[in-house]
Amino acid sequence: MIIEGKINYKIVKNILISLIIIISFFTQTIYIKAEENKVIKVGYPIVEGFIEINDGVYSGYAYEYLCEIAKYTGWEYEFIEMSFNDSIIALKDGKIDLAAGMMKNEQTMEIYDFPEEDIGATYTTLCALKDNQEISQSDYETLNGIRVGYYETSKVKLENFKKFYESNNIENIELVPYPYEEGVSLVDKLKSKEVDAIIDGDLLLNNEEKVIAKFGAIPYYLATTKGNTEIVSDLNNAIFKIKEKNPSFDQNLYEQYFNSNNDHSFTLTEEEKEYIKNTKQLKAIYIQDYNPLQYYDSNTKKAKGVFIDMINLVSKKSGLKFNFIAVKTYEEAYNMLKNKKADLIVGVPSVNSTANEKGIKLTASYLDLDMVKVFRKGEVKKEGKLTVGLPAGYGYANLDSDDKIIFYDNIEECIKALNEEKVDMVYGNHYTITHYTTGGYYPNLSIISEEITAPASVGFSKSVDKNLFSIFNKIIYSIPYNEIEDIVYKNTMNINHKLTLKQFFFENTILCTIIILIVLTAISIIIYIIVKLRFDKIKKSKDVLFRKTQTDCLTGIYNREACKTEINKYLDTKDLSLYGVFIIIDIDYFKQVNDNLGHKIGDDVLIEFSKLLEQSFRDEDIVCRMGGDEFIVFMKDITESNLDKIDEKLGNLCTLMNKEVTYNGKRQKISISIGAVALKKDIDFEKLYQIADEMLYKTKSNGKNGFSIKKI
């Protein structure tokens, strides 16, 4: 294998190919493939938000989910409009193949077949009228003594509500039952002020209601006729792949179709505003070794993580200022809070028993953490009493009370203890566990997902000022899901995975010994390839996630923040002998497109225009969507002699976009208005935007469909 001191790469290559062939015999790639052109009959009962049809166009949560499944199964659907009761009878008799929104329990499983995975969950809700200012979703004390209406037949929802108000110490609730059969409208009872709130379901809300609380999740499924194993198998594979590829798919659909009535604004009282005005800075405690949730970044010398960004978001929305203080353990954090050396803890488990024990008060939760258990391989099913490694002071529900607990300073030490066989299991959140197991490279450990989540809240002392506590709750309730998701993405894509050759050898001794006996030289090349592939994959994942934060999700071009960053970066190093051209573009009559032709056509106009901009300008120019129908283009390094060509380019653009958009026989004229600045001198982004905006206003004042450019 070694000839004249050099590695014979041809032989090594043959060994690698042989190993790949051997491995391929022991692995099986799963392909989801259904019979081509297979038509699936689907019962289609119209339920607002869930299953809809307007002017022959299908939409809704269940419809979107079925379309996503079809990408993996190859199915075609025949939708049959019928009532929900008719659909479950037709499904039982085999007249249709699928029905959506089915509950899976002992009774229904005797009649129908279900896949293993659900397609979402329905919640019981407590709702009030939107203009009811006396009941607040951020302050459950306002629920004491209210009258709550419900249907007599809604026994499960009623039980869910009772558990909710008992667990939140809400008192003197007056329950008012109404007969469902008589067609009583609970919303009408709200309007007449016969009751203050009603027990409802999240899939049945209307625009007059606001959600005070949501609880009692019940998963729902797609169901098929009993014995239809082929459809069940295809559903299992497809739904698993959907959730593996995009864990947030269900939540994003839910936000799209059922959270439209959520009010993400918040209103502060005069007393709360005065509190913010008179508060200089609050001391916020974080645990320094809980990457990526909360940690101290030795490179930037700053606090970082999901929890830190959440507090910074509170600061941005409220005007409160925070000084972050690092501690090693939760016990240390609780003691500092108790001794009034700090004002709050950025992230604590929303477990009431732990909060009472530690003497802290919890805000509403702002993030649900998926929980996992970690075992050594081969010991996952170990029975009997376990020794569990936990970080000191962090309380978890759903642990076996018979297990022996050994506390360590942080999750990383717990994982090391498990790897060294000092404990049998480690329990914690998915983000932190994944970070340290991947970062430390522990191939002998197995991560098992739990079907539960642990909410995280901000922790205060029991004596916290009521205004501060109320401000936090109001802001937490106002934060939309996608904003939290962006924070999580930003922090989890920056995980620094470490892998050393020493770790690989020591943790894979048997494997390495066998390989060494086969061929000593091949082992170093194999390790090199494994390491390179691992880091390439991680780098690729990071690049993909980073690009998501820079691009507009609809058009694929730069978003507002990325645009501003790129333009400022250019302005900082701009050659003052050359011009840059800052261009703002508005699509005229875009609102009428949405109103008359629909938002889908409006989206198509935005996508088409963004492609036109990319084609019309150079690769080095910056093209972005600022939001709505407003776009920005920044042209770099334009010489004096080429300035006249800018007028020609903008004129051509106006000509191309001066047209009509048609859909279903309806027509809407559109055009574009442009304001531009040709600059040579040193100037910042904000000033450029202001001047270009003035030019845009000038264009619109002159009747739109044109451009105005100013040279500075």
XYZ file of C-alpha atoms in Angstrom:
712
model
C 0.000 0.000 0.000
C 2.945 2.348 0.497
C 5.230 2.700 -2.515
C 8.481 4.734 -2.262
C 7.192 6.528 0.851
C 3.896 7.610 -0.776
C 0.322 6.419 -0.137
C -1.100 4.364 -2.989
C -4.359 6.298 -3.322
C -5.718 3.902 -5.942
C -5.721 1.025 -3.438
C -7.131 3.272 -0.708
C -9.892 4.384 -3.084
C -10.751 0.749 -3.799
C -10.937 0.026 -0.049
C -13.294 2.985 0.492
C -15.522 1.850 -2.380
C -15.602 -1.674 -0.938
C -16.558 -0.351 2.493
C -19.355 1.754 0.965
C -20.684 -1.306 -0.914
C -20.639 -3.395 2.279
C -22.388 -0.658 4.256
C -25.019 -0.331 1.560
C -26.066 -3.951 2.177
C -26.843 -3.132 5.807
C -28.645 0.141 5.287
C -31.871 0.826 3.521
C -32.902 4.151 2.079
C -36.582 4.775 2.670
C -38.466 6.007 -0.326
C -42.040 7.166 -0.058
C -43.682 5.982 -3.221
C -47.316 5.415 -3.897
C -49.053 3.982 -6.874
C -48.836 6.588 -9.626
C -51.996 8.582 -10.287
C -53.792 6.939 -7.374
C -57.002 8.867 -6.672
C -57.952 9.242 -2.997
C -61.534 10.183 -2.186
C -61.672 12.731 0.644
C -64.776 13.775 2.585
C -64.935 17.588 2.457
C -67.192 19.120 5.135
C -66.871 22.918 5.049
C -65.402 24.212 8.348
C -64.067 27.788 8.345
C -60.283 27.816 8.490
C -60.029 24.014 8.470
C -61.679 22.978 5.195
C -62.920 25.717 2.857
C -63.983 26.272 -0.748
C -64.509 29.716 -2.305
C -65.414 30.138 -5.984
C -64.188 26.616 -6.640
C -60.819 27.261 -4.938
C -59.935 24.877 -2.110
C -58.103 26.104 0.994
C -57.812 25.596 4.737
C -55.594 23.854 7.268
C -56.600 20.277 6.359
C -56.481 20.992 2.607
C -52.924 22.410 2.869
C -51.831 19.396 4.923
C -53.295 16.978 2.347
C -51.437 18.822 -0.438
C -48.172 18.466 1.479
C -48.812 14.738 1.987
C -49.413 14.338 -1.758
C -45.840 15.525 -2.408
C -44.609 12.331 -0.718
C -47.315 9.863 -1.789
C -48.070 10.959 -5.345
C -51.776 10.905 -4.586
C -54.413 12.803 -6.488
C -57.537 13.808 -4.558
C -61.223 13.754 -5.344
C -62.878 16.071 -2.809
C -66.504 15.174 -2.052
C -68.504 17.896 -0.313
C -70.628 16.520 2.533
C -71.401 17.206 6.181
C -69.010 15.977 8.838
C -71.552 13.396 10.090
C -72.058 12.121 6.537
C -68.293 11.918 6.012
C -67.667 9.676 9.025
C -70.490 7.362 7.917
C -69.157 7.290 4.335
C -65.654 6.544 5.671
C -66.966 3.650 7.744
C -68.760 2.199 4.701
C -65.699 2.625 2.458
C -67.376 5.159 0.143
C -64.503 7.591 0.779
C -60.852 6.927 1.656
C -59.991 9.768 4.029
C -61.596 12.115 6.538
C -59.759 14.879 8.399
C -60.146 16.233 11.931
C -60.880 12.846 13.536
C -60.284 12.160 17.223
C -58.305 8.998 17.984
C -59.561 7.027 20.972
C -60.601 3.495 21.883
C -64.064 3.919 20.373
C -62.980 5.446 17.041
C -60.060 3.011 16.654
C -62.560 0.142 16.605
C -64.293 1.696 13.583
C -61.486 3.413 11.629
C -57.750 3.078 11.032
C -55.386 5.947 11.939
C -51.731 6.791 11.224
C -49.370 7.010 14.184
C -48.807 10.770 13.833
C -51.441 13.472 14.305
C -51.790 16.433 11.921
C -52.381 19.062 14.609
C -54.274 19.744 17.801
C -57.414 21.570 18.789
C -57.542 23.595 21.991
C -60.232 24.636 24.410
C -60.341 28.429 24.660
C -61.693 30.983 27.077
C -62.880 33.955 25.022
C -64.267 37.413 25.663
C -65.365 40.185 23.332
C -62.478 42.097 21.788
C -63.612 45.406 23.260
C -63.845 44.014 26.818
C -61.028 45.847 28.609
C -61.891 44.441 32.032
C -60.653 40.926 31.238
C -56.970 40.623 30.343
C -55.067 37.701 28.858
C -51.951 38.951 30.630
C -53.484 39.127 34.114
C -55.506 36.139 35.270
C -56.575 37.993 38.407
C -59.099 39.803 36.184
C -60.873 36.444 35.745
C -61.888 36.199 39.413
C -65.671 36.307 39.786
C -66.552 36.343 36.071
C -69.567 34.577 34.527
C -68.610 31.946 31.944
C -71.045 30.508 29.403
C -70.742 27.049 27.860
C -72.775 24.405 26.058
C -74.119 21.644 28.297
C -72.862 19.044 25.831
C -69.243 20.337 25.962
C -68.187 18.132 28.873
C -64.539 17.724 27.842
C -64.108 21.478 27.274
C -65.743 22.174 30.652
C -63.348 19.788 32.411
C -60.394 21.427 30.631
C -61.580 24.846 31.820
C -62.011 23.664 35.422
C -58.439 22.327 35.447
C -57.255 25.638 34.003
C -58.853 27.921 36.593
C -57.992 25.605 39.511
C -54.302 25.397 38.503
C -54.136 29.206 38.146
C -55.872 29.916 41.488
C -58.792 31.706 39.810
C -61.727 32.017 42.206
C -65.529 32.535 42.277
C -66.159 31.479 38.683
C -69.891 31.375 37.860
C -70.607 28.741 35.191
C -73.677 29.361 33.012
C -74.817 26.333 30.919
C -76.778 26.644 27.660
C -78.540 23.910 25.627
C -76.709 23.230 22.366
C -79.766 21.667 20.688
C -81.779 24.891 20.849
C -79.320 26.769 18.630
C -78.218 29.211 21.341
C -75.322 31.446 20.213
C -72.692 31.881 22.910
C -71.359 34.957 21.113
C -74.814 36.539 21.360
C -74.738 35.892 25.107
C -71.424 37.745 25.236
C -72.821 40.694 23.302
C -75.857 40.948 25.570
C -73.486 40.856 28.583
C -75.376 37.889 29.981
C -71.924 36.329 30.459
C -68.418 37.821 30.560
C -66.645 35.014 28.719
C -67.407 31.749 26.946
C -65.786 28.327 26.651
C -65.176 27.652 22.970
C -62.788 25.868 20.614
C -59.874 27.454 18.763
C -61.160 26.220 15.395
C -64.506 27.978 15.880
C -63.467 31.535 16.750
C -64.784 34.626 14.995
C -63.417 38.129 14.601
C -65.489 39.528 17.476
C -63.747 37.363 20.065
C -60.344 37.591 21.715
C -58.623 34.591 23.274
C -57.970 35.039 26.981
C -56.445 31.586 27.507
C -55.865 28.416 25.514
C -55.560 24.984 27.158
C -56.397 21.278 26.929
C -54.783 20.325 23.614
C -56.452 17.347 21.885
C -54.663 15.941 18.808
C -56.672 15.227 15.657
C -55.857 12.841 12.841
C -56.572 11.780 9.311
C -58.616 8.570 9.372
C -59.253 5.880 6.766
C -61.562 2.913 6.416
C -60.828 -0.009 8.729
C -58.340 -2.412 7.143
C -56.923 0.043 4.622
C -53.315 -0.672 5.576
C -51.836 0.731 2.355
C -53.192 4.228 2.985
C -52.171 4.053 6.671
C -48.623 3.071 5.693
C -48.361 5.906 3.155
C -49.739 8.384 5.704
C -47.242 7.262 8.351
C -44.300 7.721 5.990
C -45.495 11.045 4.580
C -46.432 12.707 7.904
C -43.168 11.523 9.471
C -41.181 13.064 6.607
C -43.138 16.325 6.794
C -42.415 16.708 10.512
C -38.799 15.622 10.096
C -38.195 18.153 7.324
C -40.091 21.011 8.981
C -40.921 20.516 12.698
C -42.843 23.815 12.636
C -45.115 22.856 9.721
C -48.194 22.245 11.932
C -47.639 25.437 13.926
C -47.114 27.583 10.827
C -50.355 26.303 9.291
C -52.156 26.917 12.577
C -50.881 30.496 12.688
C -51.991 31.004 9.072
C -55.565 29.792 9.472
C -56.557 30.057 13.142
C -54.551 32.866 14.732
C -55.867 35.657 12.517
C -57.920 36.997 15.435
C -54.956 37.172 17.770
C -54.131 40.725 18.792
C -50.353 41.141 18.900
C -50.562 44.694 20.181
C -50.480 45.627 23.850
C -51.531 48.659 25.856
C -49.727 49.953 28.929
C -51.508 51.800 31.698
C -50.358 55.252 32.750
C -48.998 53.707 35.935
C -46.960 51.179 33.922
C -45.621 53.907 31.631
C -44.575 55.897 34.690
C -42.822 52.814 36.094
C -40.784 52.428 32.880
C -39.939 56.141 32.885
C -38.624 55.997 36.472
C -36.707 52.701 36.138
C -33.109 53.154 35.024
C -31.868 49.575 34.681
C -32.955 46.102 35.808
C -30.547 43.326 36.754
C -31.302 40.179 34.734
C -29.685 36.879 35.758
C -28.765 34.200 33.215
C -26.996 30.837 33.522
C -23.705 31.014 31.665
C -23.453 27.441 30.298
C -26.835 26.656 28.714
C -25.980 27.122 25.035
C -27.936 27.921 22.874
C -30.609 29.148 25.326
C -28.404 31.286 27.573
C -24.630 31.518 27.809
C -21.630 33.818 28.055
C -19.885 34.344 24.715
C -16.168 34.603 25.457
C -15.497 36.085 22.005
C -17.909 39.011 22.249
C -17.760 39.202 26.078
C -21.563 39.386 26.112
C -24.577 37.353 27.173
C -26.148 35.463 24.283
C -28.871 32.926 23.547
C -32.597 32.504 22.990
C -33.532 33.669 26.514
C -31.251 36.717 26.230
C -32.791 37.720 22.900
C -36.274 37.386 24.407
C -35.360 39.858 27.157
C -33.822 42.181 24.560
C -37.116 41.977 22.652
C -38.962 42.994 25.824
C -36.534 45.901 26.121
C -37.189 46.962 22.533
C -40.968 46.805 22.938
C -41.179 48.432 26.386
C -38.171 50.742 26.728
C -36.944 48.930 29.863
C -33.152 48.569 30.159
C -31.377 45.439 31.396
C -27.941 44.592 32.754
C -27.211 40.870 32.318
C -25.489 39.067 35.198
C -23.967 35.595 34.656
C -24.158 32.852 37.305
C -23.099 29.200 37.187
C -26.239 27.479 38.511
C -29.947 28.035 38.975
C -29.499 27.691 42.738
C -27.204 30.708 42.677
C -29.776 32.594 40.563
C -32.630 31.808 42.985
C -30.545 32.975 45.956
C -29.650 36.257 44.253
C -33.335 36.881 43.564
C -34.269 36.006 47.130
C -31.578 38.330 48.541
C -32.679 41.178 46.194
C -29.334 41.264 44.384
C -31.157 41.032 41.052
C -34.603 41.730 39.609
C -35.345 38.733 37.399
C -34.120 35.440 35.912
C -34.309 35.404 32.115
C -35.525 31.811 31.734
C -36.895 29.383 34.318
C -39.085 26.269 33.988
C -42.822 26.963 34.229
C -43.300 24.366 36.953
C -45.462 25.671 39.793
C -44.029 23.274 42.399
C -40.473 24.463 41.664
C -41.574 28.110 41.647
C -43.245 27.747 45.055
C -40.263 25.903 46.491
C -37.798 28.548 45.286
C -40.041 31.482 46.191
C -40.364 32.896 42.684
C -43.258 34.219 40.610
C -43.614 33.101 36.980
C -44.705 35.147 33.982
C -46.637 33.588 31.131
C -44.450 31.125 29.233
C -42.804 32.396 26.042
C -41.204 29.231 24.647
C -42.088 25.520 24.721
C -38.994 23.326 24.926
C -39.181 19.780 23.563
C -37.876 17.409 26.244
C -35.535 14.457 25.646
C -33.926 11.687 27.670
C -30.319 10.604 27.080
C -29.072 7.056 27.751
C -25.974 5.072 26.953
C -26.512 2.852 23.934
C -27.830 -0.566 24.877
C -29.241 0.705 28.175
C -32.290 2.603 26.894
C -34.684 -0.029 28.241
C -32.905 -0.480 31.542
C -35.515 -1.280 34.165
C -35.730 -0.453 37.837
C -34.576 2.580 39.763
C -32.437 4.955 37.692
C -29.770 7.434 38.675
C -30.599 10.658 36.855
C -28.206 13.549 36.232
C -29.841 16.985 36.393
C -28.533 20.551 36.513
C -28.815 21.931 40.058
C -31.950 23.955 40.735
C -33.710 23.381 37.434
C -37.034 21.697 38.237
C -38.671 19.250 35.871
C -42.112 17.706 35.905
C -42.835 14.141 34.662
C -39.843 12.459 36.312
C -40.215 9.220 38.255
C -40.181 10.094 41.953
C -38.395 6.802 42.736
C -35.332 7.712 40.679
C -32.187 8.892 42.408
C -31.185 12.435 41.384
C -27.553 13.603 41.228
C -27.154 17.322 40.605
C -24.401 18.949 38.537
C -23.668 22.583 37.723
C -24.926 22.368 34.125
C -26.142 20.089 31.338
C -22.664 19.548 29.902
C -21.436 18.100 33.202
C -24.527 15.863 33.338
C -23.722 14.487 29.873
C -20.082 13.862 30.796
C -21.250 12.003 33.918
C -23.534 9.820 31.767
C -20.730 9.071 29.322
C -18.468 8.117 32.266
C -21.229 5.821 33.674
C -21.751 7.877 36.830
C -25.486 8.239 36.054
C -27.968 6.165 34.011
C -29.902 8.955 32.345
C -29.866 12.686 31.661
C -33.097 14.642 31.149
C -33.353 18.064 29.554
C -34.465 20.220 26.652
C -33.736 19.230 23.066
C -31.775 22.379 22.131
C -29.229 22.221 24.952
C -28.873 18.439 24.936
C -28.290 18.416 21.171
C -25.764 21.230 21.413
C -23.554 19.501 23.977
C -23.894 15.920 22.729
C -23.067 16.996 19.171
C -20.464 19.521 20.227
C -18.695 17.086 22.538
C -19.203 14.118 20.177
C -20.587 11.291 22.290
C -21.256 8.399 19.852
C -22.156 5.992 22.672
C -25.163 8.061 23.781
C -28.727 7.807 22.483
C -31.255 10.663 22.593
C -34.892 9.627 23.030
C -37.587 12.223 22.317
C -40.381 12.702 24.849
C -43.943 13.540 23.838
C -43.995 16.479 26.236
C -42.745 20.038 26.290
C -41.470 22.178 29.143
C -42.510 25.840 28.963
C -39.987 28.547 29.879
C -40.947 31.762 31.697
C -39.283 34.798 33.228
C -38.848 34.437 37.000
C -39.367 37.244 39.540
C -39.358 37.376 43.312
C -42.743 37.100 45.025
C -42.505 40.788 45.922
C -42.061 41.957 42.309
C -43.625 45.298 41.475
C -47.062 44.641 39.960
C -46.372 47.069 37.106
C -43.173 45.287 36.067
C -44.878 41.894 36.206
C -47.830 43.150 34.173
C -45.553 44.766 31.543
C -43.703 41.478 30.978
C -46.902 39.463 30.662
C -48.476 41.900 28.221
C -45.413 41.853 25.982
C -45.018 38.064 26.124
C -48.636 37.636 25.050
C -48.119 40.127 22.216
C -45.171 38.304 20.615
C -46.265 36.321 17.526
C -45.001 32.755 17.100
C -42.911 33.510 14.006
C -40.951 36.163 15.920
C -40.011 33.601 18.583
C -39.192 31.086 15.860
C -36.781 33.584 14.254
C -34.999 34.027 17.581
C -34.613 30.255 17.958
C -33.319 29.888 14.373
C -30.774 32.658 14.818
C -29.306 31.062 17.932
C -29.398 27.396 16.968
C -27.666 27.927 13.628
C -24.520 29.228 15.368
C -23.720 26.037 17.281
C -19.973 25.380 17.276
C -19.537 21.628 16.882
C -16.205 20.257 18.034
C -14.695 16.960 16.958
C -11.177 15.777 17.740
C -9.305 12.760 16.431
C -8.487 11.786 20.003
C -12.179 11.639 20.957
C -12.991 9.528 17.924
C -10.297 6.954 18.775
C -11.058 6.727 22.476
C -14.829 6.517 22.016
C -14.651 3.978 19.139
C -11.825 1.771 20.345
C -13.168 -1.521 18.986
C -14.013 -0.116 15.581
C -10.658 1.630 15.300
C -8.796 -1.534 16.324
C -10.522 -3.573 13.616
C -9.792 -0.938 10.987
C -6.155 -0.699 12.085
C -5.787 -4.467 11.698
C -7.173 -4.242 8.165
C -4.997 -1.370 7.002
C -3.210 1.299 9.045
C -2.969 3.860 6.315
C -6.655 3.685 5.354
C -7.811 4.671 8.809
C -6.397 8.183 8.694
C -8.010 8.846 5.303
C -11.390 7.495 6.440
C -11.299 9.661 9.577
C -10.371 12.680 7.482
C -13.287 12.068 5.108
C -15.752 11.532 7.974
C -14.620 14.730 9.708
C -14.725 16.729 6.477
C -18.197 15.502 5.534
C -19.495 16.234 9.030
C -18.192 19.797 9.038
C -19.287 20.401 5.441
C -22.807 19.311 6.357
C -22.834 21.537 9.440
C -21.449 24.463 7.426
C -24.054 23.917 4.725
C -26.842 23.854 7.329
C -25.541 27.059 8.888
C -25.328 28.746 5.463
C -28.908 27.727 4.633
C -30.236 29.029 7.961
C -28.218 32.253 7.623
C -29.619 32.870 4.140
C -33.134 32.469 5.575
C -32.495 35.378 7.933
C -31.345 37.566 5.013
C -34.012 36.894 2.405
C -37.643 37.851 2.040
C -39.673 34.664 2.448
C -42.048 35.462 -0.421
C -39.767 36.789 -3.177
C -36.372 35.307 -2.258
C -34.539 38.645 -2.575
C -32.929 40.559 0.304
C -35.203 41.585 3.204
C -35.195 44.973 4.959
C -32.443 44.238 7.508
C -30.117 42.549 5.020
C -30.626 45.426 2.550
C -29.704 48.044 5.127
C -26.657 46.033 6.225
C -25.379 45.492 2.672
C -25.866 49.134 1.646
C -24.160 50.432 4.805
C -21.298 48.009 4.208
C -20.850 49.440 0.706
C -21.170 53.061 1.847
C -18.444 52.527 4.477
C -15.895 51.611 1.786
C -17.289 53.493 -1.220
C -14.886 55.035 -3.737
C -15.793 58.748 -3.622
C -14.876 59.172 -7.273
C -17.762 56.926 -8.317
C -21.516 57.247 -7.938
C -23.971 54.985 -6.181
C -27.661 55.114 -7.085
C -30.268 54.553 -4.352
C -33.707 53.692 -5.825
C -37.083 53.301 -4.049
C -39.889 51.673 -6.057
C -43.596 51.439 -5.163
C -46.111 49.382 -7.136
C -49.046 51.684 -7.896
C -52.590 50.425 -7.213
C -51.248 47.313 -5.439
C -53.940 47.533 -2.761
C -56.583 47.337 -5.472
C -54.931 44.158 -6.799
C -55.306 42.530 -3.365
C -58.832 43.859 -2.863
C -60.182 43.057 -6.337
C -58.182 40.005 -7.448
C -57.115 38.462 -4.131
C -53.914 38.245 -2.080
C -52.663 35.223 -4.067
C -52.577 37.339 -7.243
C -50.979 40.151 -5.227
C -48.236 37.746 -4.137
C -47.733 36.662 -7.767
C -47.273 40.338 -8.784
C -44.628 40.814 -6.068
C -42.771 37.644 -7.084
C -42.876 38.549 -10.791
C -41.652 42.088 -10.099
C -38.784 40.876 -7.919
C -37.627 38.605 -10.771
C -37.852 41.521 -13.185
C -35.640 43.608 -10.876
C -33.049 40.831 -10.668
C -32.993 40.567 -14.465
C -32.852 44.342 -15.002
C -29.911 45.077 -12.703
C -26.407 43.702 -12.356
C -25.423 40.835 -10.051
C -23.390 43.235 -7.883
C -26.360 45.584 -7.357
C -28.419 45.201 -4.188
C -32.095 44.287 -4.724
C -34.492 44.011 -1.782
C -38.118 44.060 -0.695
C -38.607 46.504 2.170
C -42.118 45.249 2.886
C -45.550 45.333 1.270
C -45.164 46.682 -2.281
C -42.035 48.750 -1.566
C -38.701 47.698 -3.116
C -35.181 49.146 -3.000
C -32.376 48.809 -5.543
C -28.860 50.122 -4.921
C -26.552 50.352 -7.953
C -22.849 50.308 -7.141
C -19.866 52.034 -8.751
C -21.486 54.111 -11.518
C -19.165 56.408 -13.485
C -20.107 59.966 -14.451
C -20.376 58.962 -18.104
C -22.872 56.197 -17.327
C -25.273 58.282 -15.225
C -27.448 59.093 -18.259
C -28.091 55.364 -18.723
C -29.836 55.256 -15.348
C -32.710 57.349 -16.740
C -33.047 54.931 -19.628
C -33.055 51.896 -17.308
C -35.688 53.387 -14.986
C -37.837 54.417 -17.942
C -37.718 50.894 -19.378
C -38.706 49.510 -15.992
C -41.720 51.831 -15.834
C -42.759 50.781 -19.346
C -42.551 47.068 -18.529
C -44.688 47.461 -15.384
C -47.336 49.739 -16.947
C -49.892 47.005 -17.611
C -53.068 45.256 -16.497
C -53.318 42.213 -14.221
C -56.238 39.886 -14.978
C -57.811 37.041 -13.004
C -61.184 35.309 -13.429
C -62.349 37.982 -15.891
C -61.404 40.856 -13.564
C -58.790 43.470 -14.549
C -56.646 45.852 -12.549
C -54.208 48.407 -13.945
C -50.797 48.662 -12.236
C -47.689 50.743 -12.725
C -44.665 51.785 -10.668
C -43.470 55.038 -9.129
C -39.741 55.548 -8.568
C -37.688 57.939 -6.453
C -33.901 57.821 -6.886
C -30.738 59.489 -5.598
C -27.382 59.462 -7.399
C -24.743 60.089 -4.755
C -21.028 60.617 -4.795
C -20.401 62.164 -1.387
C -20.308 60.358 1.963
C -23.860 59.895 3.309
C -25.629 57.388 5.548
C -28.514 55.016 4.746
C -31.205 56.923 6.642
C -30.457 60.224 4.861
C -30.403 58.448 1.493
C -33.747 56.838 2.197
C -35.242 60.217 3.173
C -34.087 61.952 -0.038
C -35.205 59.056 -2.265
C -38.558 58.995 -0.495
C -38.981 62.708 -1.286
C -38.273 61.934 -4.938
C -40.827 59.118 -4.816
C -43.421 61.505 -3.381
C -42.634 63.925 -6.209
C -43.275 61.143 -8.758
C -46.592 60.225 -7.178
C -47.622 63.891 -7.058
C -46.957 64.084 -10.816
C -49.470 61.291 -11.480
C -47.416 58.125 -10.756
C -46.032 55.766 -13.448
C -42.670 57.473 -13.713
C -39.472 58.369 -11.895
C -37.710 61.316 -10.286
C -33.962 61.319 -9.674
C -31.779 63.713 -7.729
C -28.010 64.024 -7.974
C -26.047 64.886 -4.789
